[in-house]
Coordinates of C-alpha atoms in Angstrom, one line a residue:
X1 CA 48.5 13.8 107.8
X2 CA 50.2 15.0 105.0
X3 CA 49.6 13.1 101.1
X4 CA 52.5 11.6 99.9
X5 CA 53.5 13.1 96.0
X6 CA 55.9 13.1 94.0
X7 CA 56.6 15.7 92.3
X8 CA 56.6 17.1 88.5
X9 CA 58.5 19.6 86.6
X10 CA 56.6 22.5 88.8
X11 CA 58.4 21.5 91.6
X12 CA 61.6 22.9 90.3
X13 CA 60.4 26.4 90.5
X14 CA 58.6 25.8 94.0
X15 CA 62.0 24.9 95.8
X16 CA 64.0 27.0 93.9
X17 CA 65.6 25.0 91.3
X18 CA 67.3 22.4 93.8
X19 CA 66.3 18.5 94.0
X20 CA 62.9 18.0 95.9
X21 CA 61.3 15.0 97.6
X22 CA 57.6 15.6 98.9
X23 CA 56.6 13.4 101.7
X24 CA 56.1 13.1 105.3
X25 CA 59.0 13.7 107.2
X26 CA 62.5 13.3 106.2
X27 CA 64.8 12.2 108.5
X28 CA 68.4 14.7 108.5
X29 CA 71.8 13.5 109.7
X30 CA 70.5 14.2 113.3
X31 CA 67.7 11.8 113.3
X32 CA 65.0 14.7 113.9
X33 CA 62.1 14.2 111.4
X34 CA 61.0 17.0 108.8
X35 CA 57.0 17.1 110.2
X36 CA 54.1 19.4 111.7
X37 CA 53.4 19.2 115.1
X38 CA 50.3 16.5 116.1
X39 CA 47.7 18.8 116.3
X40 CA 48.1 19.9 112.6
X41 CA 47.3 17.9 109.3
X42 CA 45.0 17.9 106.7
X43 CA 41.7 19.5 106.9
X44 CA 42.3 21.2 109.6
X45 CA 41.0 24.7 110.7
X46 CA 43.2 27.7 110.8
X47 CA 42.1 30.5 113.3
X48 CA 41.0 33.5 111.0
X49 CA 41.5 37.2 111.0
X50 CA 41.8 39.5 112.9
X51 CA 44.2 36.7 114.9
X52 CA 47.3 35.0 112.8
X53 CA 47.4 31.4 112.7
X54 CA 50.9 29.9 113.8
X55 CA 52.0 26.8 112.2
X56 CA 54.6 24.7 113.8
X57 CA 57.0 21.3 113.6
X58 CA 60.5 19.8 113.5
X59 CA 62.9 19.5 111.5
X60 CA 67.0 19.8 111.1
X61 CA 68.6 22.5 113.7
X62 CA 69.5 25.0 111.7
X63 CA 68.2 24.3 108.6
X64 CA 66.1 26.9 106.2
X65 CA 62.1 26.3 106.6
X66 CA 60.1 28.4 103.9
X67 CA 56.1 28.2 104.4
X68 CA 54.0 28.7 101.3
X69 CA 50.3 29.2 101.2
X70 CA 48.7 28.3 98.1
X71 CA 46.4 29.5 96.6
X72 CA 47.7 33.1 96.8
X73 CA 51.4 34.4 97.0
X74 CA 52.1 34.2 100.6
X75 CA 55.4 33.2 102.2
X76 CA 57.4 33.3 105.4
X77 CA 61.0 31.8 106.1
X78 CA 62.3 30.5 109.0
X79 CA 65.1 28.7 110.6
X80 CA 64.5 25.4 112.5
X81 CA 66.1 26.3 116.3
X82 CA 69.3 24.1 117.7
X83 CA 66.0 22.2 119.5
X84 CA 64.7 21.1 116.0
X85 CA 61.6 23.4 116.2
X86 CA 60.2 25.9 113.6
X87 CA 57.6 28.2 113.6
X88 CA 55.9 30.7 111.5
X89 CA 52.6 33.1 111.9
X90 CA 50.8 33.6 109.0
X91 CA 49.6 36.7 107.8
X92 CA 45.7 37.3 108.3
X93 CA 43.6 35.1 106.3
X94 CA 39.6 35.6 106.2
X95 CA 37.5 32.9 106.7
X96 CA 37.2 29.9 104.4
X97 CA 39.5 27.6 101.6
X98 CA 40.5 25.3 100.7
X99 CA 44.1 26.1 101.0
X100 CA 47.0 24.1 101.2
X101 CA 50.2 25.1 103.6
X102 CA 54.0 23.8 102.0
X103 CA 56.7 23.6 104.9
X104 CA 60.5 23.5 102.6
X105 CA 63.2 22.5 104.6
X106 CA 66.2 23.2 102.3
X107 CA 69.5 20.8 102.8
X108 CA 72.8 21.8 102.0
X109 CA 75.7 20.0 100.2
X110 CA 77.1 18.7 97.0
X111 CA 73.3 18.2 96.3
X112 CA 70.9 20.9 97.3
X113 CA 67.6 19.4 98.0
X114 CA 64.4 20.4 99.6
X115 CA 62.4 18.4 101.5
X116 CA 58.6 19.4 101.3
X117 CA 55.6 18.5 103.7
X118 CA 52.2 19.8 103.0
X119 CA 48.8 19.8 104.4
X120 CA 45.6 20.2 102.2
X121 CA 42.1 21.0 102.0
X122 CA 42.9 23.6 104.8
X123 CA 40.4 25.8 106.1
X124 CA 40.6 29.3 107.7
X125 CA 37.6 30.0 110.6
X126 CA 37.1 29.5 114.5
X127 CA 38.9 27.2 116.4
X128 CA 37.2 26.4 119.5
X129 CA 39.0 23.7 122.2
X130 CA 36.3 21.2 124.3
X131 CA 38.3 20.1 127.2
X132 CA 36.8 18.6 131.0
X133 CA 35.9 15.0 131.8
X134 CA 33.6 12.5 131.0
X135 CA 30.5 14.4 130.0
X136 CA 32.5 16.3 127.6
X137 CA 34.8 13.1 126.6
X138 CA 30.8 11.8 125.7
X139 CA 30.5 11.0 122.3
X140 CA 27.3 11.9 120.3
X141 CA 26.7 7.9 119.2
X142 CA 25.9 7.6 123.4
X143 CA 23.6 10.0 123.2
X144 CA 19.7 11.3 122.2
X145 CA 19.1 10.2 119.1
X146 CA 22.4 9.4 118.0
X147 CA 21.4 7.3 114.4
X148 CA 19.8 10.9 113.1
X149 CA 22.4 12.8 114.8
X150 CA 25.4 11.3 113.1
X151 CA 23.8 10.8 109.7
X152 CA 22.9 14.7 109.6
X153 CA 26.7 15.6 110.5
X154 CA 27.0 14.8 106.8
X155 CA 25.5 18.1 106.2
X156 CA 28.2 20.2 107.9
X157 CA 31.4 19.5 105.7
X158 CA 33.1 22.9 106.8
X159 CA 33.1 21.8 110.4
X160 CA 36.6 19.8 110.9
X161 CA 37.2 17.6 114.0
X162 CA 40.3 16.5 115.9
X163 CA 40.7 14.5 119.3
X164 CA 43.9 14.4 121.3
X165 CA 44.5 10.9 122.9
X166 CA 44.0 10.0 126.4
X167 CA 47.2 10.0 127.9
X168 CA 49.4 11.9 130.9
X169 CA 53.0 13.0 131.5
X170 CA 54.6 14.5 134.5
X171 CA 56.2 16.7 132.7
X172 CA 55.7 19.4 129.9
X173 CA 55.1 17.9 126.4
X174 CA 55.8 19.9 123.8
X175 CA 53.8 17.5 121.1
X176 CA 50.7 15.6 121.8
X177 CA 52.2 12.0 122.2
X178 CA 48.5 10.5 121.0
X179 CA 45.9 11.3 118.7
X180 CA 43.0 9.4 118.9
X181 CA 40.9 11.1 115.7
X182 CA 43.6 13.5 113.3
X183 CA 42.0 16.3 111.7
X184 CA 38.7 15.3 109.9
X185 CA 35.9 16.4 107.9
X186 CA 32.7 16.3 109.8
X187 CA 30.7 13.1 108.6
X188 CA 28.8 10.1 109.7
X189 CA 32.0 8.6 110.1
X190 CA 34.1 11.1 111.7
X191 CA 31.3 11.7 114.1
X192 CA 30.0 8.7 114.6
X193 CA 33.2 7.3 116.3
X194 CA 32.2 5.0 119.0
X195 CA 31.7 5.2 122.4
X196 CA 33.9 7.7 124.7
X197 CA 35.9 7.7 121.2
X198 CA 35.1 10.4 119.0
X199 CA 33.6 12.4 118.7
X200 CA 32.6 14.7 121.5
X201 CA 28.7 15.7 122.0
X202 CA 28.7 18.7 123.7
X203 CA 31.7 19.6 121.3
X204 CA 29.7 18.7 118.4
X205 CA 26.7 20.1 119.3
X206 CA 28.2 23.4 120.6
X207 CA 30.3 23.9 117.4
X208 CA 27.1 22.8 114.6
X209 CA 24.7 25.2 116.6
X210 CA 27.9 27.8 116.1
X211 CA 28.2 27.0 112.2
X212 CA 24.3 27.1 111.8
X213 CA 24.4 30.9 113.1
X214 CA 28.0 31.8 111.8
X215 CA 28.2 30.0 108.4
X216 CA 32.3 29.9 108.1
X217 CA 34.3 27.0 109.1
X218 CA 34.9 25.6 112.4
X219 CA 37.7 23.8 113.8
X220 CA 36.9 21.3 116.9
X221 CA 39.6 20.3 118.9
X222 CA 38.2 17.6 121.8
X223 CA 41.0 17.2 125.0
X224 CA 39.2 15.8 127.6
X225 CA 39.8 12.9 129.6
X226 CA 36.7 11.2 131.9
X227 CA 37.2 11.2 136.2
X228 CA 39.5 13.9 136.5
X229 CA 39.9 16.8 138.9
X230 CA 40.6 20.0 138.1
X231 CA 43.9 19.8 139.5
X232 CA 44.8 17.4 136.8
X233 CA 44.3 20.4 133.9
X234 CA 45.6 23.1 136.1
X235 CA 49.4 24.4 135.9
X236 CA 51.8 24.0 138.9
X237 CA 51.7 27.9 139.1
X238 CA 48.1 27.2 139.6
X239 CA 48.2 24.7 142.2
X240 CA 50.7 27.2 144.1
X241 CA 48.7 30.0 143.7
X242 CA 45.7 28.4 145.0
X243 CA 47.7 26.5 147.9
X244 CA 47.2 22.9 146.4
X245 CA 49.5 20.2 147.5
X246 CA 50.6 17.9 145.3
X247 CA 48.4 14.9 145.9
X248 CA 44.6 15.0 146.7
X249 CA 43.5 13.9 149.8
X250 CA 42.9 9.7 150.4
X251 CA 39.4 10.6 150.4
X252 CA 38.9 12.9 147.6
X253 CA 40.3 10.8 145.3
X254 CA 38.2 11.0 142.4
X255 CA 36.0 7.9 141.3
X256 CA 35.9 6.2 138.3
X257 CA 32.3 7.7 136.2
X258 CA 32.3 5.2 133.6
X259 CA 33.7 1.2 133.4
X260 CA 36.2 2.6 130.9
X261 CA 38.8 3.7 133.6
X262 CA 41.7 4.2 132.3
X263 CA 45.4 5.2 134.5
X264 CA 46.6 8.2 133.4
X265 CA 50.5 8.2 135.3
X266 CA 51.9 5.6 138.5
X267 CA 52.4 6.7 141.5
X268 CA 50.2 9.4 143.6
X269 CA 51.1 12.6 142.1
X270 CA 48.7 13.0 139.3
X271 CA 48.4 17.3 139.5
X272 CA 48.9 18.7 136.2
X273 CA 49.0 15.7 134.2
X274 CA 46.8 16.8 131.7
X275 CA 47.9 20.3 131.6
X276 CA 51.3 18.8 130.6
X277 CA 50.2 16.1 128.2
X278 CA 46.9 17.3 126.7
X279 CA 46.9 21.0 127.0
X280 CA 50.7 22.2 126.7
X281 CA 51.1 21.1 123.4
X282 CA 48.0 23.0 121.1
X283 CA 49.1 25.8 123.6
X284 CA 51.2 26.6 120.1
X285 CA 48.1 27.1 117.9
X286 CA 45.9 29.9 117.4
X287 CA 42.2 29.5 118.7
X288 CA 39.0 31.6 119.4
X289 CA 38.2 29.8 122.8
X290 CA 37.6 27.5 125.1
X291 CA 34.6 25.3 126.2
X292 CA 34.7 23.0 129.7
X293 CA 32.2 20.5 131.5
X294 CA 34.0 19.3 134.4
X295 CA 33.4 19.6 138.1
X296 CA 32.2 16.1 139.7
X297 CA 35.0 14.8 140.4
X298 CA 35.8 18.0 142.4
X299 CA 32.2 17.5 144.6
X300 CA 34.2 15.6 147.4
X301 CA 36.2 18.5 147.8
X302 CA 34.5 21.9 146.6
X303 CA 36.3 24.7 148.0
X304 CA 39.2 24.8 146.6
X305 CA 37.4 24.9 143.3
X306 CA 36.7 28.9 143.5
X307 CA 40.1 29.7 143.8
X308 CA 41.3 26.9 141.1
X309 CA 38.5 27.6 138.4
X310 CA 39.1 31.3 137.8
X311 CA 43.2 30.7 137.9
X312 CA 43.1 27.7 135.4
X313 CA 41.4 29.8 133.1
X314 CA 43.4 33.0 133.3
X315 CA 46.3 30.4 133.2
X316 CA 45.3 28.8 129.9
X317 CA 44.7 32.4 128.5
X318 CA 48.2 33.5 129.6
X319 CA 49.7 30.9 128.1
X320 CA 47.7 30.5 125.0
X321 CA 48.6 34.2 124.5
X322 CA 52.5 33.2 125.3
X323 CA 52.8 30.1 123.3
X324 CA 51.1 31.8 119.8
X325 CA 53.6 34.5 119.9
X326 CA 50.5 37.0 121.0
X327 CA 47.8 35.9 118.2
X328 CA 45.3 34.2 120.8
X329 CA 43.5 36.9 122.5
X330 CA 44.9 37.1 126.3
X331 CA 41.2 37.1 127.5
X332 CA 40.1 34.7 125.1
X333 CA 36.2 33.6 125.8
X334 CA 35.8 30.6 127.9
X335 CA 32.6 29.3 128.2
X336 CA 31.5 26.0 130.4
X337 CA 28.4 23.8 131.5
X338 CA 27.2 24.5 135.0
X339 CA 27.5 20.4 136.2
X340 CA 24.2 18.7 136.0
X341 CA 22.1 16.6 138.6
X342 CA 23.6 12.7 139.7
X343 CA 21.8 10.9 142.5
X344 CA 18.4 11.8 143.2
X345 CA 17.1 12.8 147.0
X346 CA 21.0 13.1 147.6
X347 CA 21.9 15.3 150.5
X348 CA 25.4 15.8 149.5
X349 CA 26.2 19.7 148.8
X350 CA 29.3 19.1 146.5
X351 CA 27.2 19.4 143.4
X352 CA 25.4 22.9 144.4
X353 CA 28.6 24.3 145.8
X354 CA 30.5 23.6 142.7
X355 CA 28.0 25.0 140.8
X356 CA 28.1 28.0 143.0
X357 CA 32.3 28.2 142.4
X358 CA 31.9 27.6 139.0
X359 CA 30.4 31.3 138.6
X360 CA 33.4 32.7 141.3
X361 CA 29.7 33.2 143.6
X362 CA 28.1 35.5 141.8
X363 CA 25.5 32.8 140.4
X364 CA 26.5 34.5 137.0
X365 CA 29.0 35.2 134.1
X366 CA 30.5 37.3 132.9
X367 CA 30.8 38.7 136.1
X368 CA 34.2 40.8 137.5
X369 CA 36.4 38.1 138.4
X370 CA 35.1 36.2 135.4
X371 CA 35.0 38.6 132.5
X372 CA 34.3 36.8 129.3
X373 CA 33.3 33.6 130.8
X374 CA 30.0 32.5 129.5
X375 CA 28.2 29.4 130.8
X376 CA 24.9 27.7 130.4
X377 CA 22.6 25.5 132.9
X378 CA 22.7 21.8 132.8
X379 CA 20.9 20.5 136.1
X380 CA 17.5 20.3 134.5
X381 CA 18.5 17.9 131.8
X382 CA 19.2 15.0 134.2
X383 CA 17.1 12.0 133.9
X384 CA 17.3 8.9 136.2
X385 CA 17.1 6.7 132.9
X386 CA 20.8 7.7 131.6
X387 CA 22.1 4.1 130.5
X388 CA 25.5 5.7 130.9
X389 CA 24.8 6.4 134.9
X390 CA 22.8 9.3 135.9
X391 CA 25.5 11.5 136.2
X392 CA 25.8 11.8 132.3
X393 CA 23.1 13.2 130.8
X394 CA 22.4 12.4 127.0
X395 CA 20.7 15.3 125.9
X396 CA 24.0 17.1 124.9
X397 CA 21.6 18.7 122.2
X398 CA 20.1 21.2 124.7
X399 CA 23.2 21.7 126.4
X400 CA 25.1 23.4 123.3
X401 CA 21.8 25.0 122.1
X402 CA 21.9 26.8 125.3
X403 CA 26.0 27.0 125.6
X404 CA 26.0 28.3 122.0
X405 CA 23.6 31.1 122.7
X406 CA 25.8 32.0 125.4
X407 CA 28.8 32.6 123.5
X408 CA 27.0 34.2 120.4
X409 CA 27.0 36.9 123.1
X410 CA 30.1 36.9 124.9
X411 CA 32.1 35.4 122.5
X412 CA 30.5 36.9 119.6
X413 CA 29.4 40.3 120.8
X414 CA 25.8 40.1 119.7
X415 CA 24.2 42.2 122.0
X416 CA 20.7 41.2 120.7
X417 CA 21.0 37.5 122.3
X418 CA 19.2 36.8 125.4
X419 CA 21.5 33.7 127.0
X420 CA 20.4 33.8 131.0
X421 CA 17.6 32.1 132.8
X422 CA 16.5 34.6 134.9
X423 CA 18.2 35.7 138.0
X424 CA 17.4 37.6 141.2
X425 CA 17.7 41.2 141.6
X426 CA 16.8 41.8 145.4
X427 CA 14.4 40.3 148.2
X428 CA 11.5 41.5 150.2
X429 CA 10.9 40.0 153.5
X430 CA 7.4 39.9 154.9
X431 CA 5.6 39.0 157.8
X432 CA 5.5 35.2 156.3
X433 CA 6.8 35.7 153.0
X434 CA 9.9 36.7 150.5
X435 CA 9.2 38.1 147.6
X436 CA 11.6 36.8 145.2
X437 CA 12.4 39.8 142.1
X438 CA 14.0 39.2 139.3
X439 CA 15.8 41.6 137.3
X440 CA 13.8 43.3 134.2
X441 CA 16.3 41.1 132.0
X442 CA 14.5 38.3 133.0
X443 CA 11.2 39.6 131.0
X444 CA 8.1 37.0 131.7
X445 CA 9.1 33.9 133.9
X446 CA 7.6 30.7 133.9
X447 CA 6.8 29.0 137.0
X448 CA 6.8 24.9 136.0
X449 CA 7.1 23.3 139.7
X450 CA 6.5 24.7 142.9
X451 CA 10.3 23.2 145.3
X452 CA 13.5 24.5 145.4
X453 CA 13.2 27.5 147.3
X454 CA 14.6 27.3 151.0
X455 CA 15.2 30.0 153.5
X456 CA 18.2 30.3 155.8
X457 CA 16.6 30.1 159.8
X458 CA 18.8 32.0 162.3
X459 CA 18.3 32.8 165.9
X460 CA 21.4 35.9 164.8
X461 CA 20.5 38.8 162.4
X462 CA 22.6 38.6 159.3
X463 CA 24.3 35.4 159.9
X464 CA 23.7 31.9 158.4
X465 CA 25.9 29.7 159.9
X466 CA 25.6 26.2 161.1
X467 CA 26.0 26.9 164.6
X468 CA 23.2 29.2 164.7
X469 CA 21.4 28.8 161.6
X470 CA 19.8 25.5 160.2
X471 CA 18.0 25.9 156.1
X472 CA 14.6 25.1 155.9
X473 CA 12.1 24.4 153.0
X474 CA 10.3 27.7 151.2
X475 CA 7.5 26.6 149.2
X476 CA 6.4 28.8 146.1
X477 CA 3.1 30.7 146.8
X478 CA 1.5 33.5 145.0
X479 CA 1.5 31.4 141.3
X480 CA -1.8 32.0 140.1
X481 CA -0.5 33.7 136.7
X482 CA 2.8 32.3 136.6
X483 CA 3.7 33.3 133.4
X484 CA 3.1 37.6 134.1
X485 CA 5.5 38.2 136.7
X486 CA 8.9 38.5 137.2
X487 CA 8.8 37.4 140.6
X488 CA 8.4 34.7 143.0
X489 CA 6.9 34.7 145.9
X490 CA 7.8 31.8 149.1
X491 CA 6.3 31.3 152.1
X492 CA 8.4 31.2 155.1
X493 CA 5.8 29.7 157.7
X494 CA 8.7 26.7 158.4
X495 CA 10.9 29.4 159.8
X496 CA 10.2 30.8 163.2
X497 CA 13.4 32.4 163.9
X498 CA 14.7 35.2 161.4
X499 CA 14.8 34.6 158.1
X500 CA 18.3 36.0 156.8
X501 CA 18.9 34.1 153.3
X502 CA 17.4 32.6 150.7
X503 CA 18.8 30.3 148.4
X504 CA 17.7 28.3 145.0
X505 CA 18.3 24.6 143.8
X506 CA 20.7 24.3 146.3
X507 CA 20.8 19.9 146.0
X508 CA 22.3 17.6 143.7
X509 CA 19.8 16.7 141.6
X510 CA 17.3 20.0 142.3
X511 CA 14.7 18.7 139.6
X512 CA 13.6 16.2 137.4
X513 CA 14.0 16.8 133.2
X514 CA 13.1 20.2 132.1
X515 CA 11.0 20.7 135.6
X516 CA 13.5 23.1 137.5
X517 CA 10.8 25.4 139.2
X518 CA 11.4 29.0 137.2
X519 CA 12.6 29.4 133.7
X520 CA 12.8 32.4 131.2
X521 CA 12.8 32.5 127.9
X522 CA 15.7 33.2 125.5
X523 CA 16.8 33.9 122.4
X524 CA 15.4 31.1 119.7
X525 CA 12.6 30.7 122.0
X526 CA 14.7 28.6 123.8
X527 CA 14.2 28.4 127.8
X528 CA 17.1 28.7 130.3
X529 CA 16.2 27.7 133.6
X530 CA 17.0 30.4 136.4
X531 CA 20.6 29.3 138.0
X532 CA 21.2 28.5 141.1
X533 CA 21.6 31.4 143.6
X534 CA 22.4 31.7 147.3
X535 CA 21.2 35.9 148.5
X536 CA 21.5 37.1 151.6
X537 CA 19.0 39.4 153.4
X538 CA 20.4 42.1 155.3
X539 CA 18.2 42.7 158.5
X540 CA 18.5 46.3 160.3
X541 CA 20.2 45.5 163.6
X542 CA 18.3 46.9 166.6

């Protein structure tokens, strides 16, 4: 929030030799408060050049707002619309600060006063959003050594945190209505905020492996909210494009993934709740990009996550572009976790096909229907020991090691950064084999199990469907020297029809901690295990 100061003589020449009162908000004769907007206050991040930060609130309709950036000359004037809301974009501003930002609402009358707001100890940097559901909403004191963790956050006093509160509307908002954690200097404290409080791992994590590499300030801004759908953060224009009715099926309802349920609106329309309440009001401030972990609560119902996935995030670009005037980049990166493992020896296909959807099925990003979309793998960091149920993972270290190596090359452009386990390049069918090849990209893989292979069995060439088609185990052969190839070879004895597909870690929980079968090694010397893949074979007809 803004300080509270009176002020001295020097205030006479800031507001232009009328009568001045510094504070909060002032209310005017039409009961509209003189403030920022909720996602604003003091030390806060400001996105830096080459975009222009836009800085936002309410005030008297009609009124004169000046904005003053100190220190330095800057200043833009404004007039507060006959809705009570002001806006300004800044001029470019290179990374760091502090700075402070003055909002003057000037009143007219007998008595010319100004009323001043301010917010200090402003920094200029990245502002990165970490939105999804519970394993986002995690907070670092749940996880992997959480005592060092939130002790060390005392180191990074340039990365500042805010979390929007948990709350719905069915209807556009224009301000967030709660703020669980307002804009704070990372610390102990400001991390360390309790469970499913503040403030979020992956977020955390993600954002310090960022500053580690980037050394400038960087803004955190946690929106997520646990056990929601995708529908929930998705537009209406989104649900419409993608042929979504308004309520989920009985069934498909998601489930509560941790005891700290809480409602988010009555009655059985909940689509777009959190679009309306948690996204559509920082849709007004500048940022770099986005981060996401979500997806379970879509595993009852997958396919209608590879139309909604890509069109939620070209709709949060669209109108992140709208809302800042044009200072957000239109394709702004967006990177997210590939979901992780839940119940082990599960069946269920939810998980693998969301995973699948998650990449538009190419396995991959960027790919052409996702261009700047970077992602990283989390199925191998599930561990059946997870006091938070199996379906959260704590090591939310790993996951933004290997997120934030991702976007230092999508986001970032370094071209020099090696972010993707290895992935498949073509198959070779032999008389009881398939020779799986990875692409040169992958460089040396290693080999650490032996499972997850599985061919598609079909008594029709080029088809793998479940009238005709059943998938059967492929165990890993050929391994010897494991760690000199970039290939994999399976046997395909179990199949004694024709072998038209093979596909990779196609179950819920495909592996236990850190033993998926193939990994490759990445930047940092960090290893990223191989995706998930599905690849058909194309057998000449005859």
């Amino acid at each position: 929030m803004a300080m509270i100061r009176p002020f001295g003589r020097g205030a006479w020449w800031d507001c232009g030799l009328v009568l001045c009162l510094c504070t909060l908000f002032v209310s005017s004769g039409e009961g509209l408060p003189f403030k920022f907007a909720s996602v604003y206050g003091d030390h806060m991040v400001l996105q830096q050049a080459p975009h222009r930060a836009v800085v936002w609130g309410q005030g008297d309709p009609g009124s004169n707002v000046t904005v003053r950036i100190t220190p330095g000359d800057s200043e833009f004037k404004t007039v507060n619309s006959d809705a009570g809301v002001w806006n300004v974009t800044l001029d470019p501003m290179k990374a760091g600060g502090p700075y402070t930002v003055k909002a003057i609402q000037y009143f007219k009358g007998p008595t010319p006063l100004a009323v001043v707001i301010e917010l200090d100890d402003l920094m200029f940097g990245d502002v990165w959003v970490c939105s999804g559901q519970s394993n986002m909403q995690f907070t670092v004191m749940m996880g992997f050594n959480s005592t060092e963790e939130i002790l060390a956050a005392n180191n990074y006093p340039n990365i500042r945190l805010f979390t929007a509160g948990l709350v719905g509307s069915d209807t556009p908002l224009s301000n967030l209505d709660r703020v669980e954690q307002p804009w704070s200097v990372a610390s102990a404290a400001s991390v360390g905020g309790g469970m499913w409080n503040y403030f979020s791992a992956l977020c955390w994590f993600y954002g310090r492996d960022l500053y580690d590499t980037l050394q400038y300030p960087i803004g955190l801004v946690a929106s997520s909210f646990e056990g929601t759908p995708i529908e929930y953060w998705s537009s209406p224009d989104v649900l419409k494009k993608c042929n979504v009715n308004d309520t989920l099926p009985k069934k498909d309802k998601p489930s509560t993934d941790h005891p700290k349920h809480i409602p988010i609106v009555s009655g059985d329309n909940q689509n777009s709740v959190l679009w309306n309440a948690m996204i559509h009001p920082i849709l007004n401030m500048t940022i770099k990009g986005a981060i996401w972990y979500q997806g379970e609560s879509n595993a009852d119902h997958p396919d209608s996550y590879l139309c909604l996935f890509p069109a939620m995030i070209d709709s949060w670009r669209s109108s992140w572009y709208l809302g800042t005037g044009g200072q957000t980049d239109p394709t702004f990166p967006f990177g997210f976790m590939q979901i992780s493992g839940n119940v082990p020896g599960s069946t269920n296909l939810g998980y693998p096909e969301i995973r699948w959807h998650q990449t538009a099925d190419y396995g991959y990003v960027p790919n052409p229907k996702m261009e700047k979309v970077f992602m990283a793998v989390a199925m191998d960091l599930w561990r059946p020991d997870s006091p938070w149920l199996t379906v959260h993972p704590q090591d939310k270290q790993d996951m933004g090691t290997r997120l934030s190596l991702a976007a230092r090359a999508v986001a970032y452009g370094d071209k020099n950064i090696k972010f993707q386990g290895p992935f498949p390049s073509s198959l070779e069918l032999g008389s009881s084999t398939v020779v799986v090849l990875y692409g040169p990209e992958a460089g040396h893989i290693e080999v650490r199990s032996t499972g997850g292979f599985e061919v598609c069995c079909s008594s029709v060439k080029n088809t793998c469907d479940e009238a005709t088609a059943a998938w059967v185990e492929a165990p890993m052969v050929h391994t010897i020297h494991p760690n000199a190839t970039n290939s994999v070879t399976v046997s395909t004895d179990n199949c004694h029809k024709i072998v038209t597909a093979v596909r990779y870690a196609w179950r819920e929980t495909p592996c236990g901690f850190k033993m998926c079968p193939v990994y490759g090694m990445g930047s940092m010397q960090v290893p990223l295990p191989a995706p998930p893949f599905i690849m058909y074979m194309r057998v000449p007809q005859g």
